[in-house]
């Protein structure tokens, strides 16, 4: 047991810190140390996972969780996203007057759920992780409860999330009935038998649950509402960390538990619908947060392109894409969080209010240039390499049409990403936007996070060493379990 | 007449369907929440029946987690409903429509 705890030290640190924070906050409400405790706990977990990257793969807690390998990578992304979210949240929550300690405890607990989900090796662990994460995120979305937008988005997110949990759970139950096990590696026997109605029914319900959590179309309806009403740094956290953890679990399930070529067509169809719906609806959005929400739907589609190839290169490319996606979106939401003025978490702010802000706040303007170009996939930024990493395996798998649709969808996306830059740099200032630019100075901590994201996008755009690392997760050792009898 | 596994599975499938239909067609948020609870509990029935017939305990372990998750979800859900009722004085889902498209 102690060995298991040492192997999952990041999980132990973050959960203990979360519990400690609840108690600490009860006696020292709104204490200045609260975000520090949360941030340092997440940072400690992040360092632990980074040190363990590339180490040997193993399991912990009676095969319930995986350690090392892709689990360490996904956990590192989740924890890194958590650290940056805590740093961005402090000035934001002070500005809206809701800098309460519970937020940081909830971020820690949500991270615990994501760590369990990303490292799960068993359907029970997947369920527990998914729900720990989701319930914390429902509360985080709606914690500004006096604001009707925040409460409404949380209620919608909660209702649809709980509804999809029902499907997800029924899928688990049917899979359990068909295969007699909840363990990923043992479940593979069900695929090899060909499976019956119960098996494939369970698989499809499970897939629906996952597609909902990663906000793939046509299960994306909650995403724009939830992101628009949620406090902006929290929306960034939901968009990046929760999606990364859910995709991490989905990749491992496809790879270890249900390896079959049947996925190719099914996932390819969802990838096309998701890319088209996300990008087309994003074109008509006036609210920046809502536009970023639709863009995150489109990005889930790009990741699904990698998964639908059914090749290990596709899975490792998807993991790389998730890393790039986390960096781009934490940065973009960080910039948007600073440029809010309507006092309602930006839920009513339109694009016009950013007119000319790029010259008044050059740091935010130029950072936004990098994020928008990276999101639309321009070289030499990391967004380009990420798209290459997911589209190339699809071409190798013979899905040339899918890659072509993906590239066309990215071309469409350039319109709405670059429109933000046009408004920020080429429109003359209005009274509102000039007032906005005068109303604040950029906090040093937020500036540091944004600059860090910009630097990382350039670094990872020019080196393929991370792709080599993610490739290693799927070829060393565990490939034999897929190809073996 | 002996009660076999299929009876339990059919019953829980019917209950699950009732939950789905209730969620989709009722307008009151509290009844939608109850429909979700019905869905979760029908899955519990499936899991217990399968677990019993296979002589494997994993399904029953999951049932304990599902019950605690359902309790947590009910707590959070009711709190959110109270928050929205204070803002809007209604729990009709068609009137909670600040965000669209």
Coordinates of C-alpha atoms in Angstrom, one line a residue:
Chain A
X1 CA 0.0 0.0 0.0
X2 CA 2.8 2.5 0.8
X3 CA 4.5 1.5 -2.4
X4 CA 1.3 2.4 -4.3
X5 CA 1.1 5.7 -2.6
X6 CA 4.7 6.4 -3.5
X7 CA 3.9 5.5 -7.1
X8 CA 0.9 7.9 -7.2
X9 CA 2.5 10.6 -5.1
X10 CA 0.9 13.4 -7.1
X11 CA -2.5 12.1 -6.4
X12 CA -1.8 11.8 -2.7
X13 CA -0.3 15.3 -2.4
X14 CA -3.2 17.0 -4.3
X15 CA -5.9 15.2 -2.4
X16 CA -4.3 15.8 1.0
X17 CA -3.8 19.4 0.1
X18 CA -7.4 19.7 -0.9
X19 CA -8.6 18.3 2.4
X20 CA -6.2 20.5 4.3
X21 CA -7.4 23.5 2.4
X22 CA -11.0 22.9 3.3
X23 CA -10.1 22.9 7.0
X24 CA -7.7 25.8 6.7
X25 CA -10.3 27.9 4.8
X26 CA -12.9 27.2 7.5
X27 CA -10.7 29.0 10.1
X28 CA -9.0 31.6 7.8
X29 CA -11.6 32.6 5.3
X30 CA -10.2 34.4 2.2
X31 CA -6.7 34.1 3.6
X32 CA -3.9 35.2 1.2
X33 CA -2.1 31.8 1.7
X34 CA -5.0 29.7 0.3
X35 CA -4.1 30.0 -3.4
X36 CA -0.4 29.5 -2.5
X37 CA -1.2 26.2 -0.9
X38 CA -3.3 25.0 -3.8
X39 CA -0.7 26.2 -6.4
X40 CA 2.3 24.7 -4.6
X41 CA 0.5 21.3 -4.1
X42 CA -0.3 21.2 -7.8
X43 CA 3.2 22.3 -8.7
X44 CA 4.7 19.6 -6.5
X45 CA 2.5 17.0 -8.2
X46 CA 3.5 18.4 -11.6
X47 CA 7.2 18.1 -10.8
X48 CA 6.7 14.5 -9.6
X49 CA 5.0 13.6 -12.9
X50 CA 7.6 15.3 -15.0
X51 CA 10.4 13.5 -13.2
X52 CA 8.5 10.2 -13.8
X53 CA 8.0 10.9 -17.5
X54 CA 9.5 8.2 -19.6
X55 CA 9.9 5.9 -16.6
X56 CA 8.7 2.3 -16.6
X57 CA 5.0 1.7 -16.8
X58 CA 3.2 0.0 -13.9
X59 CA 0.0 -0.3 -12.0
X60 CA -1.0 0.7 -8.5
X61 CA -3.8 -0.1 -6.0
X62 CA -4.5 -3.7 -7.3
X63 CA -4.4 -2.8 -11.0
X64 CA -6.9 0.1 -10.6
X65 CA -4.5 2.9 -11.8
X66 CA -1.7 3.0 -14.2
X67 CA 1.6 4.8 -13.4
X68 CA 4.3 6.0 -15.7
X69 CA 4.0 6.1 -19.5
X70 CA 1.0 7.8 -20.9
X71 CA -0.7 8.1 -17.5
X72 CA 2.2 10.3 -16.3
X73 CA 2.0 12.4 -19.4
X74 CA -1.7 13.0 -19.1
X75 CA -1.4 13.7 -15.4
X76 CA 1.4 16.2 -16.0
X77 CA -0.8 18.1 -18.5
X78 CA -3.7 18.1 -16.0
X79 CA -1.5 19.3 -13.1
X80 CA 0.3 21.9 -15.2
X81 CA -3.1 23.3 -16.4
X82 CA -4.2 23.4 -12.7
X83 CA -1.1 25.4 -11.7
X84 CA -1.6 27.9 -14.4
X85 CA -5.4 28.1 -13.7
X86 CA -4.7 28.9 -10.0
X87 CA -2.3 31.6 -10.9
X88 CA -4.7 33.2 -13.4
X89 CA -7.7 32.8 -11.0
X90 CA -6.3 34.9 -8.2
X91 CA -6.4 38.4 -9.9
X92 CA -9.6 37.5 -11.8
X93 CA -11.5 36.4 -8.7
X94 CA -10.4 39.5 -6.8
X95 CA -11.7 41.6 -9.6
X96 CA -15.1 40.1 -9.5
X97 CA -15.1 40.1 -5.7
X98 CA -15.4 36.3 -5.3
X99 CA -11.9 35.3 -4.2
X100 CA -13.2 32.6 -1.8
X101 CA -11.1 29.7 -0.6
X102 CA -13.5 27.0 -1.6
X103 CA -12.7 27.7 -5.3
X104 CA -9.1 26.5 -4.8
X105 CA -10.1 23.5 -2.8
X106 CA -12.6 22.6 -5.6
X107 CA -9.9 23.0 -8.2
X108 CA -7.7 20.6 -6.2
X109 CA -10.6 18.0 -5.9
X110 CA -11.4 18.4 -9.6
X111 CA -7.8 17.7 -10.3
X112 CA -7.9 14.6 -8.2
X113 CA -10.8 13.3 -10.3
X114 CA -8.9 14.1 -13.5
X115 CA -5.7 12.3 -12.2
X116 CA -7.8 9.2 -11.4
X117 CA -9.6 9.4 -14.8
X118 CA -6.4 10.0 -16.8
X119 CA -4.6 7.1 -15.1
X120 CA -7.5 4.7 -14.8
X121 CA -6.9 1.0 -15.6
X122 CA -10.4 -0.2 -14.7
X123 CA -13.9 1.0 -15.5
X124 CA -14.7 1.6 -11.8
X125 CA -11.7 4.0 -11.6
X126 CA -12.9 5.7 -14.8
X127 CA -16.4 6.2 -13.3
X128 CA -15.1 7.5 -9.9
X129 CA -12.6 9.8 -11.6
X130 CA -15.1 11.2 -14.1
X131 CA -17.7 11.9 -11.4
X132 CA -15.3 13.5 -8.9
X133 CA -14.1 15.8 -11.7
X134 CA -17.6 16.6 -13.0
X135 CA -19.3 17.3 -9.7
X136 CA -16.5 19.7 -8.8
X137 CA -16.7 21.4 -12.1
X138 CA -20.5 21.9 -11.8
X139 CA -19.9 23.8 -8.6
X140 CA -17.0 25.8 -10.0
X141 CA -19.1 26.8 -13.0
X142 CA -21.9 28.2 -10.8
X143 CA -20.1 29.4 -7.7
X144 CA -20.9 33.1 -8.5
X145 CA -24.4 32.2 -7.6
X146 CA -25.8 35.7 -7.4
X147 CA -25.1 36.1 -11.2
X148 CA -28.0 34.5 -13.2
X149 CA -25.7 33.7 -16.1
X150 CA -23.4 31.7 -13.9
X151 CA -26.2 29.8 -12.2
X152 CA -27.9 29.1 -15.5
X153 CA -24.8 27.7 -17.1
X154 CA -24.0 25.5 -14.1
X155 CA -27.6 24.1 -14.1
X156 CA -27.4 23.3 -17.8
X157 CA -24.0 21.8 -17.4
X158 CA -25.2 19.8 -14.4
X159 CA -28.4 18.5 -16.0
X160 CA -26.8 17.3 -19.3
X161 CA -23.7 16.0 -17.5
X162 CA -25.7 13.9 -15.1
X163 CA -27.9 12.7 -18.0
X164 CA -24.8 11.6 -19.9
X165 CA -23.5 9.9 -16.7
X166 CA -26.5 7.7 -16.8
X167 CA -25.7 6.5 -20.3
X168 CA -22.0 6.1 -19.4
X169 CA -22.9 4.0 -16.4
X170 CA -25.3 1.8 -18.3
X171 CA -22.6 1.2 -20.8
X172 CA -20.3 0.1 -18.1
X173 CA -22.9 -2.2 -16.7
X174 CA -23.6 -3.8 -20.1
X175 CA -19.9 -4.2 -20.8
X176 CA -19.5 -5.8 -17.4
X177 CA -22.3 -8.2 -18.1
X178 CA -20.9 -9.1 -21.5
X179 CA -17.3 -9.6 -20.5
X180 CA -17.6 -10.4 -16.7
X181 CA -14.8 -7.9 -15.8
X182 CA -14.1 -4.2 -15.4
X183 CA -10.4 -4.5 -16.0
X184 CA -9.2 -3.0 -19.3
X185 CA -6.8 -5.7 -20.3
X186 CA -9.2 -8.5 -19.4
X187 CA -12.0 -6.9 -21.3
X188 CA -10.1 -7.3 -24.6
X189 CA -11.4 -10.9 -24.7
X190 CA -14.9 -9.6 -25.4
X191 CA -13.6 -8.0 -28.7
X192 CA -11.8 -11.1 -29.7
X193 CA -15.0 -13.1 -29.2
X194 CA -16.8 -10.8 -31.7
X195 CA -19.1 -9.7 -28.9
X196 CA -22.9 -9.9 -28.7
X197 CA -25.7 -7.3 -28.6
X198 CA -25.0 -6.6 -25.0
X199 CA -21.3 -6.0 -25.6
X200 CA -21.7 -3.6 -28.5
X201 CA -24.6 -1.9 -26.8
X202 CA -22.4 -1.3 -23.8
X203 CA -19.6 -0.1 -26.0
X204 CA -21.8 2.4 -27.8
X205 CA -23.3 3.8 -24.6
X206 CA -19.8 4.2 -23.1
X207 CA -18.7 6.0 -26.2
X208 CA -21.6 8.4 -26.0
X209 CA -20.6 9.2 -22.4
X210 CA -17.1 9.9 -23.5
X211 CA -18.0 12.0 -26.5
X212 CA -20.2 14.0 -24.2
X213 CA -17.4 14.7 -21.8
X214 CA -15.0 15.7 -24.5
X215 CA -17.8 17.8 -26.1
X216 CA -17.8 16.2 -29.5
X217 CA -20.8 17.1 -31.7
X218 CA -23.7 16.1 -31.6
X219 CA -23.2 16.0 -27.8
X220 CA -21.7 19.5 -27.6
X221 CA -24.8 21.5 -26.6
X222 CA -23.7 22.2 -23.0
X223 CA -20.2 23.4 -23.9
X224 CA -20.9 27.0 -25.2
X225 CA -23.4 27.7 -22.4
X226 CA -21.1 26.3 -19.7
X227 CA -18.0 28.2 -20.9
X228 CA -19.8 31.5 -21.4
X229 CA -21.3 31.6 -17.9
X230 CA -18.4 30.2 -16.0
X231 CA -15.7 32.5 -14.6
X232 CA -13.1 32.7 -17.4
X233 CA -10.1 31.0 -15.8
X234 CA -12.4 28.2 -14.7
X235 CA -13.7 27.9 -18.3
X236 CA -10.1 27.6 -19.4
X237 CA -9.6 24.9 -16.8
X238 CA -12.7 23.0 -18.0
X239 CA -11.7 23.4 -21.6
X240 CA -8.2 22.1 -21.2
X241 CA -7.7 19.8 -18.1
X242 CA -11.1 18.0 -18.1
X243 CA -10.9 17.4 -21.9
X244 CA -7.3 16.1 -21.6
X245 CA -8.2 13.7 -18.8
X246 CA -11.3 12.4 -20.6
X247 CA -9.3 11.9 -23.9
X248 CA -6.5 10.2 -22.0
X249 CA -9.0 7.6 -20.6
X250 CA -10.7 7.2 -24.0
X251 CA -7.3 6.6 -25.7
X252 CA -6.3 3.9 -23.2
X253 CA -9.7 2.3 -23.5
X254 CA -9.5 2.2 -27.3
X255 CA -5.9 1.0 -27.1
X256 CA -6.1 -1.6 -24.3
X257 CA -9.7 -2.7 -23.7
X258 CA -11.3 -2.4 -27.1
X259 CA -8.7 -2.6 -29.9
X260 CA -10.6 -3.2 -33.1
X261 CA -10.7 -1.6 -36.6
X262 CA -14.4 -1.0 -36.2
X263 CA -13.6 2.3 -34.5
X264 CA -12.2 3.8 -37.7
X265 CA -15.6 4.5 -39.3
X266 CA -17.5 5.4 -36.2
X267 CA -14.9 7.8 -34.9
X268 CA -14.3 9.3 -38.3
X269 CA -18.0 10.2 -38.6
X270 CA -18.0 11.9 -35.2
X271 CA -14.7 13.6 -36.1
X272 CA -16.3 15.1 -39.3
X273 CA -19.5 16.2 -37.6
X274 CA -17.5 17.7 -34.7
X275 CA -15.1 19.6 -36.9
X276 CA -17.8 21.0 -39.2
X277 CA -20.3 21.9 -36.5
X278 CA -17.7 23.5 -34.2
X279 CA -16.0 25.6 -36.9
X280 CA -19.2 26.7 -38.7
X281 CA -21.0 27.8 -35.6
X282 CA -17.9 29.5 -34.3
X283 CA -18.0 31.8 -37.4
X284 CA -21.1 33.6 -36.3
X285 CA -20.2 34.1 -32.6
X286 CA -19.9 37.7 -31.3
X287 CA -18.8 36.7 -27.7
X288 CA -15.2 35.8 -27.4
X289 CA -15.7 33.2 -24.7
X290 CA -18.5 31.5 -26.7
X291 CA -16.2 31.6 -29.8
X292 CA -13.5 29.9 -27.8
X293 CA -16.0 27.3 -26.7
X294 CA -17.0 26.4 -30.2
X295 CA -13.3 26.4 -31.1
X296 CA -12.7 23.8 -28.3
X297 CA -15.4 21.7 -29.9
X298 CA -13.6 21.9 -33.2
X299 CA -10.4 20.9 -31.5
X300 CA -12.0 17.8 -30.0
X301 CA -12.8 16.9 -33.6
X302 CA -9.1 17.2 -34.6
X303 CA -8.1 14.9 -31.8
X304 CA -10.8 12.4 -32.9
X305 CA -9.2 12.4 -36.3
X306 CA -6.1 11.1 -34.7
X307 CA -8.0 8.4 -32.8
X308 CA -10.0 7.3 -35.8
X309 CA -6.8 6.3 -37.6
X310 CA -6.6 3.3 -35.1
X311 CA -2.8 3.4 -35.3
X312 CA -0.5 3.9 -32.3
X313 CA 0.9 7.0 -34.1
X314 CA -2.6 8.4 -34.0
X315 CA -2.9 7.8 -30.3
X316 CA 0.5 9.4 -29.6
X317 CA -0.3 12.2 -31.9
X318 CA -3.5 12.8 -30.1
X319 CA -1.6 13.0 -26.8
X320 CA 0.8 15.6 -28.3
X321 CA -2.1 17.5 -29.7
X322 CA -3.7 17.6 -26.2
X323 CA -0.5 19.1 -24.8
X324 CA -0.4 21.9 -27.4
X325 CA -4.1 22.5 -26.9
X326 CA -3.7 22.9 -23.2
X327 CA -1.0 25.5 -23.7
X328 CA -2.9 27.5 -26.4
X329 CA -6.2 27.6 -24.6
X330 CA -4.9 28.4 -21.1
X331 CA -3.1 31.3 -22.7
X332 CA -6.1 32.4 -24.8
X333 CA -8.5 32.2 -21.8
X334 CA -5.9 34.0 -19.7
X335 CA -5.9 36.9 -22.1
X336 CA -9.7 37.0 -22.4
X337 CA -9.9 36.9 -18.5
X338 CA -8.0 40.2 -18.4
X339 CA -10.0 41.9 -21.1
X340 CA -13.4 41.6 -19.5
X341 CA -15.4 44.6 -18.5
X342 CA -19.1 43.8 -18.3
X343 CA -18.9 42.5 -14.7
X344 CA -20.8 39.4 -15.6
X345 CA -17.8 37.1 -16.2
X346 CA -17.7 38.3 -19.8
X347 CA -21.0 36.6 -20.6
X348 CA -22.4 39.7 -22.4
X349 CA -19.2 41.1 -23.8
X350 CA -19.0 41.3 -27.6
X351 CA -16.0 41.4 -29.9
X352 CA -16.4 45.1 -30.6
X353 CA -15.4 46.0 -27.0
X354 CA -11.9 44.8 -27.9
X355 CA -11.5 47.3 -30.7
X356 CA -8.0 48.7 -30.7
X357 CA -7.0 47.1 -27.4
X358 CA -4.0 45.5 -29.1
X359 CA -2.1 48.9 -29.2
X360 CA -3.1 49.9 -25.7
X361 CA -2.0 46.6 -24.2
X362 CA 0.7 45.4 -26.5
X363 CA 1.6 42.4 -24.3
X364 CA -2.0 41.0 -24.4
X365 CA -2.3 41.9 -28.1
X366 CA 0.8 40.2 -29.3
X367 CA 0.2 37.2 -27.0
X368 CA -3.3 36.9 -28.6
X369 CA -1.7 37.0 -32.0
X370 CA 0.5 33.9 -31.1
X371 CA -2.5 32.0 -29.6
X372 CA -4.8 32.7 -32.4
X373 CA -2.3 31.8 -35.1
X374 CA -1.4 28.6 -33.2
X375 CA -5.1 27.7 -32.7
X376 CA -5.6 28.0 -36.4
X377 CA -2.5 25.9 -37.1
X378 CA 0.1 28.2 -38.6
X379 CA 3.8 27.1 -38.7
X380 CA 6.2 27.5 -36.9
X381 CA 3.9 27.4 -33.9
X382 CA 3.1 24.3 -32.0
X383 CA -0.5 24.2 -33.3
X384 CA 0.8 23.4 -36.7
X385 CA 2.9 20.5 -35.5
X386 CA 0.0 19.2 -33.4
X387 CA -2.3 19.2 -36.4
X388 CA 0.3 17.4 -38.4
X389 CA 0.6 14.8 -35.6
X390 CA -3.1 13.9 -35.8
X391 CA -3.7 14.3 -39.5
X392 CA -0.6 12.3 -40.7
X393 CA -1.7 9.0 -39.1
X394 CA -5.2 9.4 -40.6
X395 CA -3.6 9.6 -44.0
X396 CA -1.4 6.6 -43.2
X397 CA -4.5 4.7 -42.3
X398 CA -6.1 5.4 -45.7
X399 CA -8.4 8.1 -44.4
X400 CA -7.3 10.8 -46.8
X401 CA -10.8 12.2 -47.2
X402 CA -10.9 12.7 -43.4
X403 CA -7.6 14.6 -43.4
X404 CA -8.7 16.8 -46.3
X405 CA -11.9 17.7 -44.4
X406 CA -9.8 18.4 -41.3
X407 CA -7.5 20.8 -43.2
X408 CA -10.5 22.5 -44.9
X409 CA -12.1 23.0 -41.4
X410 CA -8.8 24.5 -40.1
X411 CA -8.9 26.9 -43.1
X412 CA -12.4 28.0 -42.1
X413 CA -11.3 28.4 -38.5
X414 CA -8.6 30.9 -39.5
X415 CA -11.4 33.3 -40.3
X416 CA -12.8 33.6 -36.8
X417 CA -9.5 33.4 -35.1
X418 CA -8.0 36.1 -37.2
X419 CA -11.1 38.3 -36.9
X420 CA -10.2 38.7 -33.2
X421 CA -6.8 40.1 -34.2
X422 CA -8.4 42.3 -36.8
X423 CA -10.7 43.8 -34.2
X424 CA -7.8 44.2 -31.7
X425 CA -5.4 45.8 -34.0
X426 CA -7.1 47.3 -37.0
X427 CA -10.3 48.8 -35.6
X428 CA -10.3 52.3 -34.1
X429 CA -10.9 52.5 -30.4
X430 CA -14.4 53.0 -29.2
X431 CA -15.1 54.8 -25.9
X432 CA -15.9 51.5 -24.2
X433 CA -12.7 49.8 -25.3
X434 CA -10.6 52.8 -24.4
X435 CA -12.2 52.8 -21.0
X436 CA -11.5 49.1 -20.7
X437 CA -7.8 49.5 -21.5
X438 CA -7.5 52.3 -19.0
X439 CA -9.3 50.4 -16.3
X440 CA -6.6 47.9 -15.3
X441 CA -2.9 47.1 -15.2
X442 CA -1.8 43.6 -16.1
X443 CA -1.0 41.7 -13.0
X444 CA 2.6 40.3 -13.1
X445 CA 1.5 36.8 -12.3
X446 CA -1.0 36.7 -15.2
X447 CA 1.6 38.3 -17.5
X448 CA 4.1 35.6 -16.5
X449 CA 1.6 32.8 -17.3
X450 CA 0.8 34.3 -20.7
X451 CA 4.4 34.8 -21.6
X452 CA 5.2 31.3 -20.6
X453 CA 2.5 29.9 -22.8
X454 CA 3.8 31.9 -25.8
X455 CA 7.3 30.7 -25.2
X456 CA 6.2 27.0 -24.9
X457 CA 4.2 27.3 -28.2
X458 CA 7.4 28.4 -30.0
X459 CA 9.5 25.8 -28.4
X460 CA 7.2 22.9 -29.0
X461 CA 6.5 24.1 -32.5
X462 CA 10.2 23.6 -33.4
X463 CA 11.1 20.4 -31.7
X464 CA 9.6 16.9 -32.3
X465 CA 11.1 15.4 -29.1
X466 CA 7.7 15.4 -27.4
X467 CA 6.2 13.4 -30.2
X468 CA 9.0 10.9 -29.9
X469 CA 8.2 10.7 -26.2
X470 CA 4.5 10.1 -26.7
X471 CA 5.3 7.5 -29.4
X472 CA 7.3 5.6 -26.8
X473 CA 4.2 5.2 -24.6
X474 CA 2.5 2.9 -27.1
X475 CA 5.5 0.9 -28.5
X476 CA 7.4 -0.1 -25.4
X477 CA 6.0 -3.2 -23.8
X478 CA 2.3 -2.7 -24.0
X479 CA 2.0 -3.2 -27.7
X480 CA 2.5 -6.9 -27.1
X481 CA -0.8 -7.0 -25.1
X482 CA -2.6 -5.8 -28.2
X483 CA -1.0 -8.0 -30.7
X484 CA -0.8 -11.1 -28.5
X485 CA -3.5 -13.8 -28.2
Chain B
X1 CA -42.1 -19.6 -12.5
X2 CA -38.4 -19.0 -11.8
X3 CA -37.2 -15.4 -11.9
X4 CA -34.1 -15.4 -14.1
X5 CA -31.4 -12.8 -14.9
X6 CA -33.3 -11.6 -18.0
X7 CA -36.2 -10.5 -15.8
X8 CA -34.0 -8.2 -13.9
X9 CA -32.3 -6.9 -17.0
X10 CA -35.6 -6.2 -18.7
X11 CA -37.0 -4.4 -15.7
X12 CA -33.9 -2.2 -15.4
X13 CA -33.9 -1.5 -19.1
X14 CA -37.6 -0.4 -18.8
X15 CA -36.8 1.8 -15.8
X16 CA -33.8 3.3 -17.6
X17 CA -36.0 4.1 -20.6
X18 CA -38.6 5.7 -18.3
X19 CA -35.8 7.8 -16.8
X20 CA -34.6 8.9 -20.2
X21 CA -38.1 9.8 -21.4
X22 CA -38.9 11.6 -18.2
X23 CA -35.7 13.7 -18.6
X24 CA -36.5 14.5 -22.2
X25 CA -40.1 15.4 -21.9
X26 CA -40.7 16.9 -18.5
X27 CA -40.2 20.7 -18.0
X28 CA -39.7 20.9 -14.3
X29 CA -36.0 20.8 -13.3
X30 CA -36.8 18.8 -10.1
X31 CA -38.6 16.1 -12.0
X32 CA -35.7 16.0 -14.5
X33 CA -33.4 15.4 -11.5
X34 CA -35.6 12.6 -10.3
X35 CA -35.5 11.0 -13.7
X36 CA -31.7 11.1 -13.6
X37 CA -31.8 9.3 -10.2
X38 CA -34.1 6.7 -11.7
X39 CA -31.6 6.1 -14.5
X40 CA -28.8 5.7 -12.1
X41 CA -30.8 3.3 -9.9
X42 CA -31.9 1.2 -12.8
X43 CA -28.2 0.8 -13.6
X44 CA -27.6 -0.3 -10.0
X45 CA -30.2 -3.0 -10.5
X46 CA -28.5 -4.2 -13.6
X47 CA -25.1 -4.3 -11.9
X48 CA -26.4 -6.1 -8.8
X49 CA -28.2 -8.7 -10.9
X50 CA -25.2 -9.3 -13.2
X51 CA -22.9 -9.4 -10.3
X52 CA -25.1 -11.9 -8.5
X53 CA -25.5 -14.2 -11.5
X54 CA -21.8 -14.2 -12.3
X55 CA -20.7 -14.6 -8.7
X56 CA -18.3 -11.6 -9.2
X57 CA -18.1 -8.8 -6.7
X58 CA -16.9 -6.0 -8.9
X59 CA -20.4 -5.0 -10.0
X60 CA -21.5 -4.6 -6.4
X61 CA -18.5 -2.5 -5.5
X62 CA -19.4 -0.1 -8.3
X63 CA -23.0 0.1 -6.9
X64 CA -21.6 1.6 -3.7
X65 CA -19.7 4.2 -5.7
X66 CA -22.8 4.9 -7.8
X67 CA -24.9 5.5 -4.7
X68 CA -22.4 7.9 -3.2
X69 CA -22.1 9.7 -6.6
X70 CA -25.9 9.9 -6.9
X71 CA -26.1 11.4 -3.4
X72 CA -23.4 14.0 -4.2
X73 CA -25.1 14.8 -7.5
X74 CA -28.5 15.3 -5.8
X75 CA -26.9 17.7 -3.3
X76 CA -25.2 19.8 -5.9
X77 CA -28.2 19.6 -8.2
X78 CA -30.6 20.8 -5.6
X79 CA -28.2 23.6 -4.6
X80 CA -28.0 24.8 -8.2
X81 CA -31.8 24.7 -8.5
X82 CA -32.1 26.8 -5.4
X83 CA -29.6 29.3 -6.8
X84 CA -31.5 29.5 -10.1
X85 CA -34.8 29.8 -8.3
X86 CA -33.5 32.8 -6.3
X87 CA -32.5 34.5 -9.6
X88 CA -35.5 33.7 -11.7
X89 CA -38.3 32.5 -9.4
X90 CA -39.0 29.6 -11.6
X91 CA -37.7 26.0 -12.2
X92 CA -39.3 25.6 -15.6
X93 CA -36.5 24.6 -18.0
X94 CA -38.0 26.5 -20.9
X95 CA -37.8 29.8 -19.0
X96 CA -34.1 29.3 -18.2
X97 CA -32.9 30.6 -21.5
X98 CA -30.3 33.4 -21.1
X99 CA -27.9 31.7 -23.4
X100 CA -28.8 30.5 -26.9
X101 CA -27.0 29.2 -29.9

